Structure formats: C-alpha cells, structure tokens
Amino acid sequence: MVFTKRLREGVRSGEITCSVRIWTRPHVIVGNRYRMEEGEIEIDSIQPIGLPDITPQLARASGFLGILDLLKVAKHGPGDNIYLIRFHYIPPNRRRVNPSKPKPKPSTRDHSLP
C-alpha cells in the first residue's frame, strides 16, 4: 500500500492505523506485510463499507482533514468498492538476528608462541 507523503509520518508514529480505499477489489491481504519506505505495514483487517460509513471521525483517524479531503485521495483507479483497511506499522529491524543459528564457540587452541 502506498500512502501520500503527508500521511507517512502519522503511519510511522502509530497515529494513523486505518485507511479508506476505493478499488475494484481488495489489493491487500489480511496478515500480509507491505513495504513502506524503510519499514512495513501489516494488514489487520479489510472491511467493505459504504459511503455513509465515511464519517468526519473516520476521515480524521485516517489522517485527513475531512471527508472531501479523504475522498480526493482514496480513489485508486476505476473501482467503486469502498474498503476500510486497518493496519499497524512495523519499524525496520536495526539488526537481524537468527536465533536458530548457534553462536561460534571460542577457539580452544593455544595461540601463544613457544
């Protein structure tokens, strides 16, 4: 999923956790992760909704000033199905550690000179 630049900081901070999209069909899958700049978002739910379900409160929760502001950005292509997508942001791992890989054992050889 792609977010307009002005929403990205709100997504990264956890302030924005939902998005309204107008598509022909869902373009994301619940449980899947999608790259967002250096982190990822994981989809928690997708719910078909109607135009009356888009309230000023939902628009603000999605990071917009109001319903009209949201609707200008929400339409992606020719579709007319409205979806409410809930997600959470996963920051990038600073260091990936593989817990199943054993740590190297310290050398037991004597490295002193004779």
PDB file of C-alpha atoms in Angstrom:
ATOM      1  CA  MET A   1       0.000   0.000   0.000  1.00  0.00           C
ATOM      2  CA  VAL A   2       1.209   3.456  -0.840  1.00  0.00           C
ATOM      3  CA  PHE A   3       0.458   6.452   1.356  1.00  0.00           C
ATOM      4  CA  THR A   4       0.573  10.069   0.290  1.00  0.00           C
ATOM      5  CA  LYS A   5       3.688  11.773   1.670  1.00  0.00           C
ATOM      6  CA  ARG A   6       1.784  13.865   4.197  1.00  0.00           C
ATOM      7  CA  LEU A   7       0.404  10.718   5.899  1.00  0.00           C
ATOM      8  CA  ARG A   8       3.617   8.690   6.176  1.00  0.00           C
ATOM      9  CA  GLU A   9       4.879  10.199   9.435  1.00  0.00           C
ATOM     10  CA  GLY A  10       1.479   9.563  11.077  1.00  0.00           C
ATOM     11  CA  VAL A  11       1.613   5.925   9.939  1.00  0.00           C
ATOM     12  CA  ARG A  12       5.181   5.505  11.247  1.00  0.00           C
ATOM     13  CA  SER A  13       4.274   7.064  14.611  1.00  0.00           C
ATOM     14  CA  GLY A  14       1.217   4.802  15.011  1.00  0.00           C
ATOM     15  CA  GLU A  15      -1.158   7.780  14.971  1.00  0.00           C
ATOM     16  CA  ILE A  16      -2.742   6.538  11.708  1.00  0.00           C
ATOM     17  CA  THR A  17      -3.840   2.892  11.779  1.00  0.00           C
ATOM     18  CA  CYS A  18      -6.589   2.810   9.157  1.00  0.00           C
ATOM     19  CA  SER A  19      -7.112   3.769   5.548  1.00  0.00           C
ATOM     20  CA  VAL A  20     -10.121   4.053   3.256  1.00  0.00           C
ATOM     21  CA  ARG A  21      -9.530   2.849  -0.312  1.00  0.00           C
ATOM     22  CA  ILE A  22     -11.845   2.806  -3.306  1.00  0.00           C
ATOM     23  CA  TRP A  23     -10.865  -0.135  -5.510  1.00  0.00           C
ATOM     24  CA  THR A  24     -12.497  -2.636  -7.875  1.00  0.00           C
ATOM     25  CA  ARG A  25     -11.329  -5.388  -5.490  1.00  0.00           C
ATOM     26  CA  PRO A  26      -9.051  -5.596  -2.420  1.00  0.00           C
ATOM     27  CA  HIS A  27      -5.389  -5.073  -3.310  1.00  0.00           C
ATOM     28  CA  VAL A  28      -4.035  -6.274   0.043  1.00  0.00           C
ATOM     29  CA  ILE A  29      -4.424  -9.454   2.096  1.00  0.00           C
ATOM     30  CA  VAL A  30      -5.062  -9.665   5.847  1.00  0.00           C
ATOM     31  CA  GLY A  31      -1.906 -10.783   7.624  1.00  0.00           C
ATOM     32  CA  ASN A  32       0.429  -9.801   4.789  1.00  0.00           C
ATOM     33  CA  ARG A  33       3.117  -7.190   5.206  1.00  0.00           C
ATOM     34  CA  TYR A  34       3.774  -4.451   2.670  1.00  0.00           C
ATOM     35  CA  ARG A  35       6.888  -2.328   2.394  1.00  0.00           C
ATOM     36  CA  MET A  36       6.570   1.309   3.405  1.00  0.00           C
ATOM     37  CA  GLU A  37       9.804   3.235   2.983  1.00  0.00           C
ATOM     38  CA  GLU A  38      12.186   1.649   5.488  1.00  0.00           C
ATOM     39  CA  GLY A  39       9.545  -0.268   7.473  1.00  0.00           C
ATOM     40  CA  GLU A  40       6.445  -2.319   6.743  1.00  0.00           C
ATOM     41  CA  ILE A  41       2.740  -2.231   7.454  1.00  0.00           C
ATOM     42  CA  GLU A  42       0.860  -5.393   8.381  1.00  0.00           C
ATOM     43  CA  ILE A  43      -2.802  -5.622   7.408  1.00  0.00           C
ATOM     44  CA  ASP A  44      -5.044  -6.390  10.400  1.00  0.00           C
ATOM     45  CA  SER A  45      -8.438  -6.294   8.655  1.00  0.00           C
ATOM     46  CA  ILE A  46     -10.272  -5.328   5.478  1.00  0.00           C
ATOM     47  CA  GLN A  47     -13.942  -4.443   5.677  1.00  0.00           C
ATOM     48  CA  PRO A  48     -16.234  -3.387   2.814  1.00  0.00           C
ATOM     49  CA  ILE A  49     -18.059  -0.196   3.806  1.00  0.00           C
ATOM     50  CA  GLY A  50     -20.488   2.230   2.178  1.00  0.00           C
ATOM     51  CA  LEU A  51     -20.179   5.945   1.537  1.00  0.00           C
ATOM     52  CA  PRO A  52     -22.382   6.775   4.581  1.00  0.00           C
ATOM     53  CA  ASP A  53     -19.817   4.927   6.775  1.00  0.00           C
ATOM     54  CA  ILE A  54     -17.166   7.533   5.943  1.00  0.00           C
ATOM     55  CA  THR A  55     -17.636   9.965   8.803  1.00  0.00           C
ATOM     56  CA  PRO A  56     -15.599  13.034   9.727  1.00  0.00           C
ATOM     57  CA  GLN A  57     -14.158  10.989  12.625  1.00  0.00           C
ATOM     58  CA  LEU A  58     -13.048   8.184  10.263  1.00  0.00           C
ATOM     59  CA  ALA A  59     -11.536  10.731   7.884  1.00  0.00           C
ATOM     60  CA  ARG A  60      -9.510  12.281  10.717  1.00  0.00           C
ATOM     61  CA  ALA A  61      -8.472   8.844  12.034  1.00  0.00           C
ATOM     62  CA  SER A  62      -7.176   8.135   8.515  1.00  0.00           C
ATOM     63  CA  GLY A  63      -5.076  11.305   8.619  1.00  0.00           C
ATOM     64  CA  PHE A  64      -7.304  13.622   6.581  1.00  0.00           C
ATOM     65  CA  LEU A  65      -8.906  16.965   7.390  1.00  0.00           C
ATOM     66  CA  GLY A  66     -12.387  15.712   6.498  1.00  0.00           C
ATOM     67  CA  ILE A  67     -14.482  13.540   4.197  1.00  0.00           C
ATOM     68  CA  LEU A  68     -13.819  15.509   0.980  1.00  0.00           C
ATOM     69  CA  ASP A  69     -10.072  15.516   1.637  1.00  0.00           C
ATOM     70  CA  LEU A  70     -10.162  11.730   2.129  1.00  0.00           C
ATOM     71  CA  LEU A  71     -12.265  11.071  -0.975  1.00  0.00           C
ATOM     72  CA  LYS A  72      -9.864  13.043  -3.190  1.00  0.00           C
ATOM     73  CA  VAL A  73      -7.074  10.616  -2.257  1.00  0.00           C
ATOM     74  CA  ALA A  74      -8.957   7.338  -1.609  1.00  0.00           C
ATOM     75  CA  LYS A  75      -9.950   6.514  -5.192  1.00  0.00           C
ATOM     76  CA  HIS A  76      -7.345   4.376  -6.953  1.00  0.00           C
ATOM     77  CA  GLY A  77      -8.374   3.504 -10.497  1.00  0.00           C
ATOM     78  CA  PRO A  78     -11.814   2.776 -11.911  1.00  0.00           C
ATOM     79  CA  GLY A  79     -13.291   0.890  -8.929  1.00  0.00           C
ATOM     80  CA  ASP A  80     -16.238   1.950  -6.816  1.00  0.00           C
ATOM     81  CA  ASN A  81     -15.997  -0.537  -3.923  1.00  0.00           C
ATOM     82  CA  ILE A  82     -15.043   1.135  -0.643  1.00  0.00           C
ATOM     83  CA  TYR A  83     -12.812  -0.700   1.847  1.00  0.00           C
ATOM     84  CA  LEU A  84     -11.766   0.186   5.375  1.00  0.00           C
ATOM     85  CA  ILE A  85      -8.308  -1.229   5.962  1.00  0.00           C
ATOM     86  CA  ARG A  86      -6.849  -1.456   9.464  1.00  0.00           C
ATOM     87  CA  PHE A  87      -3.119  -1.988   9.854  1.00  0.00           C
ATOM     88  CA  HIS A  88      -0.136  -1.418  12.105  1.00  0.00           C
ATOM     89  CA  TYR A  89       3.348  -0.194  11.296  1.00  0.00           C
ATOM     90  CA  ILE A  90       6.393  -2.380  11.847  1.00  0.00           C
ATOM     91  CA  PRO A  91       9.632  -0.395  12.077  1.00  0.00           C
ATOM     92  CA  PRO A  92      12.735  -1.712  10.335  1.00  0.00           C
ATOM     93  CA  ASN A  93      14.944  -4.102  12.274  1.00  0.00           C
ATOM     94  CA  ARG A  94      18.217  -2.469  13.125  1.00  0.00           C
ATOM     95  CA  ARG A  95      19.944  -5.812  13.231  1.00  0.00           C
ATOM     96  CA  ARG A  96      18.506  -9.101  12.135  1.00  0.00           C
ATOM     97  CA  VAL A  97      19.480 -11.928  14.442  1.00  0.00           C
ATOM     98  CA  ASN A  98      18.856 -15.544  13.548  1.00  0.00           C
ATOM     99  CA  PRO A  99      18.125 -17.231  16.916  1.00  0.00           C
ATOM    100  CA  SER A 100      18.347 -20.732  15.409  1.00  0.00           C
ATOM    101  CA  LYS A 101      21.927 -20.226  14.234  1.00  0.00           C
ATOM    102  CA  PRO A 102      24.380 -21.173  17.011  1.00  0.00           C
ATOM    103  CA  LYS A 103      26.994 -18.662  18.083  1.00  0.00           C
ATOM    104  CA  PRO A 104      30.573 -19.579  17.169  1.00  0.00           C
ATOM    105  CA  LYS A 105      32.463 -21.200  20.027  1.00  0.00           C
ATOM    106  CA  PRO A 106      35.634 -19.537  21.205  1.00  0.00           C
ATOM    107  CA  SER A 107      38.824 -21.156  19.977  1.00  0.00           C
ATOM    108  CA  THR A 108      40.460 -23.583  22.425  1.00  0.00           C
ATOM    109  CA  ARG A 109      43.823 -23.609  20.670  1.00  0.00           C
ATOM    110  CA  ASP A 110      46.764 -22.151  22.471  1.00  0.00           C
ATOM    111  CA  HIS A 111      47.889 -19.182  20.418  1.00  0.00           C
ATOM    112  CA  SER A 112      50.985 -18.414  22.491  1.00  0.00           C
ATOM    113  CA  LEU A 113      54.426 -18.678  20.918  1.00  0.00           C
ATOM    114  CA  PRO A 114      56.780 -21.450  22.146  1.00  0.00           C
TER     115      PRO A 114
END
